mmCIF file of C-alpha atoms and ligand atoms in Angstrom:
data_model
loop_
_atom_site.group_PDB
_atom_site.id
_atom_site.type_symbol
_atom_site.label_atom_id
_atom_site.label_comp_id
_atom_site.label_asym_id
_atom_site.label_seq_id
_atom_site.Cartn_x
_atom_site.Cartn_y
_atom_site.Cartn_z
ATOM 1 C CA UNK A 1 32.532 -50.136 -66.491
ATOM 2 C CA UNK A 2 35.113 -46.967 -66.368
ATOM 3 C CA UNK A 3 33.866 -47.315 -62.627
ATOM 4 C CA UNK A 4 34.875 -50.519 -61.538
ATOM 5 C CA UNK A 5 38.026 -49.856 -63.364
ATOM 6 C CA UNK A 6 38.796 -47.419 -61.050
ATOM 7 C CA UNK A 7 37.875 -49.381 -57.590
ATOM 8 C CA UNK A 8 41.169 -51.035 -58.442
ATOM 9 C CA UNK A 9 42.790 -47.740 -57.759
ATOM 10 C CA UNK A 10 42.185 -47.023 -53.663
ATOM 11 C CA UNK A 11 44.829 -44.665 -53.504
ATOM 12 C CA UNK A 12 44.783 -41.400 -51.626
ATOM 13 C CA UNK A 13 46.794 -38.147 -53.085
ATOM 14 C CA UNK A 14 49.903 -37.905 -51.003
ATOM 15 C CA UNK A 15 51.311 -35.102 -49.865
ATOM 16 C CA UNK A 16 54.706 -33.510 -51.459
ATOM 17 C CA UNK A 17 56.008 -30.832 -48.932
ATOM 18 C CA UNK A 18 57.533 -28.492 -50.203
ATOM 19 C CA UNK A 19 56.859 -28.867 -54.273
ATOM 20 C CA UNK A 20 55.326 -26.205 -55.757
ATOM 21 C CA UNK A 21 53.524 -25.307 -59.239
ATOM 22 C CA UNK A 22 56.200 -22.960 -59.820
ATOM 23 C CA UNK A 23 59.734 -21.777 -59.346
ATOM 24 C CA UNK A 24 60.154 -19.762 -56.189
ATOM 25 C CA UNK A 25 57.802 -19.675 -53.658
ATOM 26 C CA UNK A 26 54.103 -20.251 -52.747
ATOM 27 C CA UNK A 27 52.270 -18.858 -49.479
ATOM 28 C CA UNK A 28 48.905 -18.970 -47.493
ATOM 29 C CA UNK A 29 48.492 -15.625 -45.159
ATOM 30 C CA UNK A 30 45.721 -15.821 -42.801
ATOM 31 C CA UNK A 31 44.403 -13.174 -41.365
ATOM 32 C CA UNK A 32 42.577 -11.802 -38.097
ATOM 33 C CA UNK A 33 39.441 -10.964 -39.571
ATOM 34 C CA UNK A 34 38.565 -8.702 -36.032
ATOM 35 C CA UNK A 35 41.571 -6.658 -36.579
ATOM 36 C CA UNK A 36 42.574 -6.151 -40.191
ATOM 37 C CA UNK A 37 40.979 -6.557 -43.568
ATOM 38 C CA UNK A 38 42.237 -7.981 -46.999
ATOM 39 C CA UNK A 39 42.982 -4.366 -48.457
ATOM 40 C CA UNK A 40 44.582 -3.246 -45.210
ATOM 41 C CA UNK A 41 47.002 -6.256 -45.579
ATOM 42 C CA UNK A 42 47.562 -5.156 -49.482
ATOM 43 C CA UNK A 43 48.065 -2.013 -48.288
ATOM 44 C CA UNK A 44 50.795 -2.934 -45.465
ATOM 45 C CA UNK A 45 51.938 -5.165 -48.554
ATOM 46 C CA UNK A 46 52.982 -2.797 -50.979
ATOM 47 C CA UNK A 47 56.536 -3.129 -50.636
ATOM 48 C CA UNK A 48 56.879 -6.945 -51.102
ATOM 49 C CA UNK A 49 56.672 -8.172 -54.449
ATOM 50 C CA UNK A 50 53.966 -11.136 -54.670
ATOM 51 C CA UNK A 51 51.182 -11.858 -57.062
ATOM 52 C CA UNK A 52 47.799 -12.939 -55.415
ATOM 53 C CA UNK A 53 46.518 -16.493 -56.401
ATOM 54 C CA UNK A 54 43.584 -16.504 -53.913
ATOM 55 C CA UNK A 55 41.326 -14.470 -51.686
ATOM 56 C CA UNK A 56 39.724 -16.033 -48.696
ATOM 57 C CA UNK A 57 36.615 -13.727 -47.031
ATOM 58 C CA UNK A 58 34.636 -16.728 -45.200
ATOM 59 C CA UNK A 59 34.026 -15.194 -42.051
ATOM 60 C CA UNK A 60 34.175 -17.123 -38.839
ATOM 61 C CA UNK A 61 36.053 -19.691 -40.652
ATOM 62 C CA UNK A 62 38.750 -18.171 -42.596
ATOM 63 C CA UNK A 63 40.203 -14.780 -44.046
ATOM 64 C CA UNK A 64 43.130 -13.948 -45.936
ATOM 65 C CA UNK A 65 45.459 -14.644 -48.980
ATOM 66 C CA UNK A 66 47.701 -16.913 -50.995
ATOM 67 C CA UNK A 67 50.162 -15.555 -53.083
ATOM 68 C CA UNK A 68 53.649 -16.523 -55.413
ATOM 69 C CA UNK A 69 57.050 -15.044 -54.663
ATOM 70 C CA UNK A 70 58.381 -15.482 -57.969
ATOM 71 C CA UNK A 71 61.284 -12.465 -58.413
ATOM 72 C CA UNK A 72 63.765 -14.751 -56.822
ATOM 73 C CA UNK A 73 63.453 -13.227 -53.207
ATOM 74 C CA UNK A 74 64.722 -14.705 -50.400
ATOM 75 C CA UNK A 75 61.831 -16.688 -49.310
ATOM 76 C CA UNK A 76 61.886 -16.722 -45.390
ATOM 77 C CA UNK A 77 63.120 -13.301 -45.817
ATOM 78 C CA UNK A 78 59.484 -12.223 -47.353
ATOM 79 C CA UNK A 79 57.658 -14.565 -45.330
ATOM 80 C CA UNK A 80 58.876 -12.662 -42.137
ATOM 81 C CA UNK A 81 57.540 -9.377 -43.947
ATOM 82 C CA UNK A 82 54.414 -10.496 -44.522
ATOM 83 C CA UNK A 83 54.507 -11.968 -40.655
ATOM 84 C CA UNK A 84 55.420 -8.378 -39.184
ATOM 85 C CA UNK A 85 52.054 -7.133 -41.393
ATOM 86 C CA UNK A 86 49.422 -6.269 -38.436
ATOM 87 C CA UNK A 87 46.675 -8.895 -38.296
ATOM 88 C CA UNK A 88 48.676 -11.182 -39.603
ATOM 89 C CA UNK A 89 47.662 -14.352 -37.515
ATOM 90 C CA UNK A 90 50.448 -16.927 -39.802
ATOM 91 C CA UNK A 91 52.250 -17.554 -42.987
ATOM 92 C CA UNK A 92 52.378 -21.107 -44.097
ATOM 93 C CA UNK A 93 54.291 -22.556 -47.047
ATOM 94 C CA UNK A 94 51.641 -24.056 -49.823
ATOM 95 C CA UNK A 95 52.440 -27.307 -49.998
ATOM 96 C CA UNK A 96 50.865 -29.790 -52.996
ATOM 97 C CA UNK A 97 49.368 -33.258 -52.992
ATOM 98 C CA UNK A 98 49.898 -35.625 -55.854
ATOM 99 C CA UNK A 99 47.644 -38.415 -57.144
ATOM 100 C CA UNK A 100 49.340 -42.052 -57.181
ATOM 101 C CA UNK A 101 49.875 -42.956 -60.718
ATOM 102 C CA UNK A 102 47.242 -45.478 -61.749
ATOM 103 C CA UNK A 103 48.436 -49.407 -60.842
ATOM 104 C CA UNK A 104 45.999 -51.132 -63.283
ATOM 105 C CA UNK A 105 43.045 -51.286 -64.994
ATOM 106 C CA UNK A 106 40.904 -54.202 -66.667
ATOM 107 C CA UNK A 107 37.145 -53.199 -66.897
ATOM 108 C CA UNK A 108 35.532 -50.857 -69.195
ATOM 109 C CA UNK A 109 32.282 -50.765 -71.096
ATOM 110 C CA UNK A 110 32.661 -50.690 -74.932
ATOM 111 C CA UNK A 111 32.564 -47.043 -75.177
ATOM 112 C CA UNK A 112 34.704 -46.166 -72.499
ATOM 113 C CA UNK A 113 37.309 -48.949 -73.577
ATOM 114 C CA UNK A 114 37.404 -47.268 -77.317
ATOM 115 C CA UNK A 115 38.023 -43.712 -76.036
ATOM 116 C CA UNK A 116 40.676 -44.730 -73.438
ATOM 117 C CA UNK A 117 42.594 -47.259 -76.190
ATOM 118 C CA UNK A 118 42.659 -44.097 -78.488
ATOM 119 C CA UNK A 119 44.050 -42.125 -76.188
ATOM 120 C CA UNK A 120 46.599 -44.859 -75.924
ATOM 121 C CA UNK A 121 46.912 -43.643 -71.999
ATOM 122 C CA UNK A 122 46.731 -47.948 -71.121
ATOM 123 C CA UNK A 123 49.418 -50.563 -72.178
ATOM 124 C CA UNK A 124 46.310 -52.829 -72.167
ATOM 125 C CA UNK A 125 42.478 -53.430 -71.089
ATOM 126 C CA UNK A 126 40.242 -56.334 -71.140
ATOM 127 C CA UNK A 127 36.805 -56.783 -70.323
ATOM 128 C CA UNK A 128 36.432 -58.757 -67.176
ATOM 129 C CA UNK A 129 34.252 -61.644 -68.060
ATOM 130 C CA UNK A 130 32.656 -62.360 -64.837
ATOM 131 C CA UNK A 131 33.864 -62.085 -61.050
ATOM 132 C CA UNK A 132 33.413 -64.158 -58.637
ATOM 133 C CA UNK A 133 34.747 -61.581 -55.736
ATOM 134 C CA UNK A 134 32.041 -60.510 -53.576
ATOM 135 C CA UNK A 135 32.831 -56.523 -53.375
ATOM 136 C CA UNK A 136 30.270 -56.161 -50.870
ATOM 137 C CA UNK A 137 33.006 -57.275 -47.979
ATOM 138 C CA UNK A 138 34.409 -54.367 -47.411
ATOM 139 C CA UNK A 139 31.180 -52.872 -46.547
ATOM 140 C CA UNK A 140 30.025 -55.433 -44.124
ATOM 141 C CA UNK A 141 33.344 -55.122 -42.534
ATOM 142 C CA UNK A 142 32.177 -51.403 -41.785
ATOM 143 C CA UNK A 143 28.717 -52.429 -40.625
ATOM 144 C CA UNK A 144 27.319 -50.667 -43.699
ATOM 145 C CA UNK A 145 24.747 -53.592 -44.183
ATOM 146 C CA UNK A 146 23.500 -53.033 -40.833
ATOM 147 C CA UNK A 147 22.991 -49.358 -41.684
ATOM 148 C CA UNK A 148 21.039 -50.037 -44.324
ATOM 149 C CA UNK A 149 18.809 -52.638 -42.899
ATOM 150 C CA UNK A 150 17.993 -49.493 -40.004
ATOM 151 C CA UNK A 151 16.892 -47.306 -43.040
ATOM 152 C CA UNK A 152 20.013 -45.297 -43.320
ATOM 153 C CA UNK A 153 20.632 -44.950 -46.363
ATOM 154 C CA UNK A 154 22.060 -41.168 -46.668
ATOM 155 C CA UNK A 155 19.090 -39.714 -47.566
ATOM 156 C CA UNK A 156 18.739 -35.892 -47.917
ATOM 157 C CA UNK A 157 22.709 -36.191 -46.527
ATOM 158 C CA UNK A 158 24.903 -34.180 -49.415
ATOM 159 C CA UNK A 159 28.410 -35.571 -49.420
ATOM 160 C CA UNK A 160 31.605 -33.575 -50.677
ATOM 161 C CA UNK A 161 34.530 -34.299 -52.419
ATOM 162 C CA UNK A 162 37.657 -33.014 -52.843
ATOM 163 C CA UNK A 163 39.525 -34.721 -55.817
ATOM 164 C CA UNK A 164 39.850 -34.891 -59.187
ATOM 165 C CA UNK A 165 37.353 -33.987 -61.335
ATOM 166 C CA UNK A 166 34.369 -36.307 -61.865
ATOM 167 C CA UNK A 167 32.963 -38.622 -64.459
ATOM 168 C CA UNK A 168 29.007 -37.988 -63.759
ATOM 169 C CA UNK A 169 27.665 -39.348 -67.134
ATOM 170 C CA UNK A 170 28.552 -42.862 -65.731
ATOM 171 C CA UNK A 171 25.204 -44.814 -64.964
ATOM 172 C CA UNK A 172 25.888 -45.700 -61.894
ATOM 173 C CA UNK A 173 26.987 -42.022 -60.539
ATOM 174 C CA UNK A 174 23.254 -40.824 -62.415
ATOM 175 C CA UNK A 175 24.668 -40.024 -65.529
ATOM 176 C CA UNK A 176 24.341 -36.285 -65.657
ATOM 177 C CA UNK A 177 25.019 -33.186 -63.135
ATOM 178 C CA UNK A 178 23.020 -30.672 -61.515
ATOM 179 C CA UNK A 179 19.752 -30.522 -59.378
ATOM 180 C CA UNK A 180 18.197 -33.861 -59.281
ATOM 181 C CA UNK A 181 21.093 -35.809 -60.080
ATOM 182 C CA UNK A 182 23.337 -37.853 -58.131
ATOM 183 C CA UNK A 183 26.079 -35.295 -58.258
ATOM 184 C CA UNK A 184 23.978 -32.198 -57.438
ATOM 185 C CA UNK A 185 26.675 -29.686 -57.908
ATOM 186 C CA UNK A 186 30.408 -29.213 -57.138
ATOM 187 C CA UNK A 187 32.793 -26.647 -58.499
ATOM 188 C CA UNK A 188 36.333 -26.508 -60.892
ATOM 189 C CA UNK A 189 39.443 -25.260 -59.512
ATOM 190 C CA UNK A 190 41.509 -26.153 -62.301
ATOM 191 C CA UNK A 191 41.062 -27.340 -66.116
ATOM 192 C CA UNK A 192 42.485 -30.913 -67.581
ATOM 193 C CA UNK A 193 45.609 -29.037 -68.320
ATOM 194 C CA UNK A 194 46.167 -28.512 -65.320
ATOM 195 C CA UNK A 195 45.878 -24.485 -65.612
ATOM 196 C CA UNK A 196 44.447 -22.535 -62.377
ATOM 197 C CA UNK A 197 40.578 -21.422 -63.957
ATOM 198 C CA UNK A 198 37.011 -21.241 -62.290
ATOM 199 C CA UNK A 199 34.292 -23.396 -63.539
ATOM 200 C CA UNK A 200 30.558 -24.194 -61.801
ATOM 201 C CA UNK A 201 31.336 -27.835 -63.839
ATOM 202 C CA UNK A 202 33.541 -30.565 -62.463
ATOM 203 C CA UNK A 203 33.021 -32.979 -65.202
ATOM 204 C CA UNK A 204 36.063 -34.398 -65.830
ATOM 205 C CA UNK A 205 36.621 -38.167 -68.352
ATOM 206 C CA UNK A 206 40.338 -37.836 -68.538
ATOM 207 C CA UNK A 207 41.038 -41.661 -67.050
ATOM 208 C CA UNK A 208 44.473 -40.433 -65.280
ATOM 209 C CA UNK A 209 41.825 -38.616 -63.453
ATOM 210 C CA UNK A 210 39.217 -41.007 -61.879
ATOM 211 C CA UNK A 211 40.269 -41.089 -58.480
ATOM 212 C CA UNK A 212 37.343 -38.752 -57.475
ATOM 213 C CA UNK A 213 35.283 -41.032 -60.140
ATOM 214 C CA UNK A 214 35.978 -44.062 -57.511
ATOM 215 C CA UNK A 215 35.888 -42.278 -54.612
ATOM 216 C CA UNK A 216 32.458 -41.427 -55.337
ATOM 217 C CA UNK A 217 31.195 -44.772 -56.025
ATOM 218 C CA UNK A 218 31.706 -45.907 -53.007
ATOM 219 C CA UNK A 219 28.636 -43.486 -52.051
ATOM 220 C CA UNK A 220 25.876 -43.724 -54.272
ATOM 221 C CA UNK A 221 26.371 -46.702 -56.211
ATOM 222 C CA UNK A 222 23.238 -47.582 -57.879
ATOM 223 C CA UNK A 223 24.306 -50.632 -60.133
ATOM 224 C CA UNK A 224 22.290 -52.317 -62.642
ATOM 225 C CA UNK A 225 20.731 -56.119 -60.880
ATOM 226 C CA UNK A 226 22.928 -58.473 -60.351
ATOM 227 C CA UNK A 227 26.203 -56.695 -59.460
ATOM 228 C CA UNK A 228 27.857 -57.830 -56.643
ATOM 229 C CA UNK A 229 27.873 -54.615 -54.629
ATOM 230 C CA UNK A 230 26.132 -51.614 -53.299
ATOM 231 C CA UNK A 231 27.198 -48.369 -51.961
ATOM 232 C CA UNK A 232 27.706 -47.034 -48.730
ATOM 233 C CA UNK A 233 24.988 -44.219 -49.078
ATOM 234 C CA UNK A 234 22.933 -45.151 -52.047
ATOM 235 C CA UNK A 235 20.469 -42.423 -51.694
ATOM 236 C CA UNK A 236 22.920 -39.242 -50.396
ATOM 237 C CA UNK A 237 23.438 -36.463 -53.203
ATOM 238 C CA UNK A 238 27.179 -35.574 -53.898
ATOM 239 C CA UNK A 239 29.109 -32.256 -54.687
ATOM 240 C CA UNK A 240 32.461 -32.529 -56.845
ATOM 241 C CA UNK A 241 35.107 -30.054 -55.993
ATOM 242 C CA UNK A 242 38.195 -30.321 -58.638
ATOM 243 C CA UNK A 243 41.533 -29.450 -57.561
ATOM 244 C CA UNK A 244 43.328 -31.677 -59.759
ATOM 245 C CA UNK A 245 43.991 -31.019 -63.861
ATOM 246 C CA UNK A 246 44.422 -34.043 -65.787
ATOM 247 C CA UNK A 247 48.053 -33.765 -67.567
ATOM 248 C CA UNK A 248 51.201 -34.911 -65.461
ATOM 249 C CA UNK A 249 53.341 -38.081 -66.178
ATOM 250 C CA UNK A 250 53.382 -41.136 -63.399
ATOM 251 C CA UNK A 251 51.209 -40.026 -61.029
ATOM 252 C CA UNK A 252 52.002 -36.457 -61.507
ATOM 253 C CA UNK A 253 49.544 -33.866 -61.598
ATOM 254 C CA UNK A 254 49.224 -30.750 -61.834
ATOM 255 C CA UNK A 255 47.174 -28.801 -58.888
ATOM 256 C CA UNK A 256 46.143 -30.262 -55.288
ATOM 257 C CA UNK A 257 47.745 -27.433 -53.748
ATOM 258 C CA UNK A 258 47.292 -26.577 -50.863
ATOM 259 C CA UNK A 259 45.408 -23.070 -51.153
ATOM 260 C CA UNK A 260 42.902 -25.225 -53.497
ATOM 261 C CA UNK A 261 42.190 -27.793 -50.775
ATOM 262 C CA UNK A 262 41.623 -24.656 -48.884
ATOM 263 C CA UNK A 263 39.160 -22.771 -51.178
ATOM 264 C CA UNK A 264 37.105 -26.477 -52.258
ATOM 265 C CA UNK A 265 36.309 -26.882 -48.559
ATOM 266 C CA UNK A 266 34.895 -23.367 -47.840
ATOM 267 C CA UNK A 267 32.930 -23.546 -51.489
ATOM 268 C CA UNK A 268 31.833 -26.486 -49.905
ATOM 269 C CA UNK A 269 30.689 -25.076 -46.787
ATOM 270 C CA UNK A 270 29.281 -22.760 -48.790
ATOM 271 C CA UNK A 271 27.049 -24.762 -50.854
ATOM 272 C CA UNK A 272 25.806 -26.536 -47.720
ATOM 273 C CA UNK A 273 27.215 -29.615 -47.438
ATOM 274 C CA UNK A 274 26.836 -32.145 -44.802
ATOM 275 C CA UNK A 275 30.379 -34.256 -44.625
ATOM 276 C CA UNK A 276 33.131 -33.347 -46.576
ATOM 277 C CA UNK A 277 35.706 -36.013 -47.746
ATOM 278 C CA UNK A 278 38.765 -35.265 -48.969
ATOM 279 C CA UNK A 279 41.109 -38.882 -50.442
ATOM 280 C CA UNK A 280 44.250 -36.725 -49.533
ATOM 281 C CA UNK A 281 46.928 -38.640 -46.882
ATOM 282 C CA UNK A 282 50.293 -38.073 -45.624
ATOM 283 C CA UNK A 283 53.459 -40.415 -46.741
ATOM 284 C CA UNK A 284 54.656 -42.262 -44.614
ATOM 285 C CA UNK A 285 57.348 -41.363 -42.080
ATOM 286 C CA UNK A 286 56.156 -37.184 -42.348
ATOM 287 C CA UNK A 287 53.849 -37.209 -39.709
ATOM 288 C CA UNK A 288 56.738 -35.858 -37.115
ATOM 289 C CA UNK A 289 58.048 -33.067 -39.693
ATOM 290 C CA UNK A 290 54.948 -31.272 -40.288
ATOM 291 C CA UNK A 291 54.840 -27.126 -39.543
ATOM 292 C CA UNK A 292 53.152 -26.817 -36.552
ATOM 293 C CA UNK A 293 51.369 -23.848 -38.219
ATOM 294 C CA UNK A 294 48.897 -25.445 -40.772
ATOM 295 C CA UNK A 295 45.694 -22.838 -42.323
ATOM 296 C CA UNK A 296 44.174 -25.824 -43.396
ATOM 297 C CA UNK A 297 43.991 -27.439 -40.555
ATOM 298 C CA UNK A 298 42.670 -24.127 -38.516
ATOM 299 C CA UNK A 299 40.146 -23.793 -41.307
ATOM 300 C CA UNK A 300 38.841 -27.433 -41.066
ATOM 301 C CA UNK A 301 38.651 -27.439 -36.788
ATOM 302 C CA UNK A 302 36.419 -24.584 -37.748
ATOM 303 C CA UNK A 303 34.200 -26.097 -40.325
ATOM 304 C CA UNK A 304 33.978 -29.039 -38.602
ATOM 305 C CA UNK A 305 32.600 -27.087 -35.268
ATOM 306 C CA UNK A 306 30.007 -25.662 -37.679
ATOM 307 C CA UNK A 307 28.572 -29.381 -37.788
ATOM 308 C CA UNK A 308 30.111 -30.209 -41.170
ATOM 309 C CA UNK A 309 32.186 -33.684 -40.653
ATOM 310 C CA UNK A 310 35.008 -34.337 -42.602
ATOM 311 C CA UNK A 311 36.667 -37.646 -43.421
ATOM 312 C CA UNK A 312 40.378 -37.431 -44.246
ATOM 313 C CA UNK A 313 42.181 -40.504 -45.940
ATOM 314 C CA UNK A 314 44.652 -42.838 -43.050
ATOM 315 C CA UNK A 315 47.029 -43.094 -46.134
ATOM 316 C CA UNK A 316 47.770 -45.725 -48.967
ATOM 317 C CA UNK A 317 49.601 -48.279 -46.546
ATOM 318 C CA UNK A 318 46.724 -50.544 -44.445
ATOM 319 C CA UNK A 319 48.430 -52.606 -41.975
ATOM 320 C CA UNK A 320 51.857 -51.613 -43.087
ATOM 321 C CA UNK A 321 51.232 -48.502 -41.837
ATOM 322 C CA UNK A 322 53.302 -46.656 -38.810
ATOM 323 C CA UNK A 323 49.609 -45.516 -38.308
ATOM 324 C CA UNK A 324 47.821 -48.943 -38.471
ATOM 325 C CA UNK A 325 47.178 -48.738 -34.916
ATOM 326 C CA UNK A 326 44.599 -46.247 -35.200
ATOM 327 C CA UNK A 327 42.775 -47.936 -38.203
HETATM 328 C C1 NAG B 401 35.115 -9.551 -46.517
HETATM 329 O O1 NAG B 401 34.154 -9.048 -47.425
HETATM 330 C C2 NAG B 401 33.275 -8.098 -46.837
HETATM 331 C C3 NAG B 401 32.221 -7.760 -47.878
HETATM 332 O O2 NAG B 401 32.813 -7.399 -49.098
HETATM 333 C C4 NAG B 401 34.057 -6.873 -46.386
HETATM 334 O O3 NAG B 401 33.202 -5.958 -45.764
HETATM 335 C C5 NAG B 401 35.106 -7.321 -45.366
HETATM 336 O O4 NAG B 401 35.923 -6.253 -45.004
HETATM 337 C C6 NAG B 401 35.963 -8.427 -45.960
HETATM 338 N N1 NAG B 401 36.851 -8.944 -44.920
HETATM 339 C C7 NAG B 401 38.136 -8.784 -44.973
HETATM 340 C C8 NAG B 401 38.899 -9.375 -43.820
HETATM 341 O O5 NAG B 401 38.706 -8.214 -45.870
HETATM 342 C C1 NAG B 402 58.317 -8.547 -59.205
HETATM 343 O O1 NAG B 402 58.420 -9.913 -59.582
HETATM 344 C C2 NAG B 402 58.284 -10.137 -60.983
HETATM 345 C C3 NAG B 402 58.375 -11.633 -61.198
HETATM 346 O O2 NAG B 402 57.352 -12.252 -60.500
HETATM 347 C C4 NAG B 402 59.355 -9.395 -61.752
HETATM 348 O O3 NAG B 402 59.145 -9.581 -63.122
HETATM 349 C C5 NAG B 402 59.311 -7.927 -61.396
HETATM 350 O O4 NAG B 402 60.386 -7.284 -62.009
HETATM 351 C C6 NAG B 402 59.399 -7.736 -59.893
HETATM 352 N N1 NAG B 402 59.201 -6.326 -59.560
HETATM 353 C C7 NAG B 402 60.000 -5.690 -58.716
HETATM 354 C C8 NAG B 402 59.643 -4.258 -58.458
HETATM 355 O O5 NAG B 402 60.942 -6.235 -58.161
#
């Protein structure tokens, strides 16, 4: 089971300040949508030399722009340009989220385990013969079985995520995609190469990439009888959102920028979701050195006042943590 493989891999994406897909530099504009419009700002642009990654036209929730400096400019020296444009409310430096590298695996089903050995991407994988561990722990230790014995199962509730792409033809995650499946829908930022492309698919089997594959099963799970767990909200419908590619060495990866977190949670808004969860955390020991200016973050207080709730990983340390206290 490719799935339980991957509940051996908890790990949120952590976030790299600072790296970027390319040399030079990476920026999200937002914009006053009241007093200025995108091709005003191109307009009031012309003069600095940047090439447009993304548009962002949600009204209400966000407007404006991400773009590359790549002609070897001095960096704050264009950022203060593009401040000084009118309607320009800030200019924030993209900043990219990587994926752990995987830890270990042991499960797979037959076909799973012959794909992944030929891909040679695993030193080495067994079939676990039987467990005694009772997975459903973690889930009474949330008060999930209390949920469920009220009836709440997450039905007619359509949970996002923002992650890696998506293995839907697993049994347990309903095997295909689309209306009446498990995963209803969802959306492609990025292919397995890790190039920046559009697709209405999120399908994704490359097994650096599972994280949104577990992530996910901690939702619906629907297991065969017998196995020693359920999910938190068996009957909810999901929606994949893909901002990570598949290629990368340790747990690099290419994507999980920051202008793609942005654009996966308004496509999410868009599509109507309920909550949207994103696996993505902060190291430890950043917390204090953040930009006080974060699009993201004004984006998301603005989603979430629009009724949509939105679960953000507490990071990859547990008790360990400097944040622990809030757990
Ligand atoms: C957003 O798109 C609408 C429709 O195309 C357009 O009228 C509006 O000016 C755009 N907003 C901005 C800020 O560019
Ligand atoms: C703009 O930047 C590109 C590299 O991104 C460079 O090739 C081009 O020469 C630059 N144009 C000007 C007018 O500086």
């Amino acid at each position: 089971m490719l799935l339980l493989q991957s509940l051996l891999l908890p790990l949120a994406a952590v976030l790299v300040v600072g790296a970027q897909e390319k040399a030079g530099g990476a920026f999200i504009i937002e914009l006053d949508e009241k007093t200025t419009t995108l091709d005003a700002f191109t307009e009031s642009a012309r003069g600095i030399n940047y090439t447009v990654r993304r548009t962002f036209n949600t009204s209400g929730v966000f407007t404006g722009i991400s773009v590359d400096i790549s002609d070897g400019s001095d960096l704050e020296a264009v950022k203060s340009s593009f401040s000084a444009i009118p309607g320009v409310i800030g200019v924030a430096d993209i900043v990219q989220y990587e994926l752990p590298p995987i830890k270990s695996s042991s499960i797979a089903s037959p076909e799973d385990l012959s794909a992944l050995t030929k891909r040679g991407e695993f030193s080495s994988i067994a079939r676990r013969e039987e467990t005694t561990e009772d997975l459903g722990f973690t889930l009474r230790m949330g008060g999930v079985d209390k949920a469920h014995a009220a009836g709440f199962k997450g039905k007619g509730v359509k949970i996002a995520f923002v992650d890696t792409g998506i293995y839907y033809k697993h049994p347990a995650l309903g095997g295909g995609f689309g209306p009446g499946y498990k995963v209803a829908g969802g959306y492609s930022f990025i292919t397995d190469a890790g190039v920046l492309a559009e697709s209405s698919d999120p399908y994704s089997d490359c097994s650096q990439s599972d994280h949104a594959t577990h992530v996910a099963g901690m939702d619906p799970l629907e297991l065969p009888d017998g196995f020693p767990v359920t999910g938190v909200a068996p009957e909810a419908s999901l929606y994949a959102y893909r901002i990570f590619g598949c290629s990368g060495t340790g747990g690099e990866r290419p994507g999980g920028s920051s202008d793609l977190v942005l654009a996966a949670m308004l496509k999410a808004m868009d599509d109507g979701v309920d909550v949207i969860s994103m696996s993505l955390s902060l190291p430890e020991g950043m917390v204090g050195s953040l930009p006080t200016y974060d699009p993201v973050a004004s984006a998301a207080q603005q989603i979430k006042d629009a009724g949509i709730a939105i679960v953000v990983a507490m990071g990859n340390d547990a008790s360990q943590s400097q944040n622990a206290d809030n757990l």
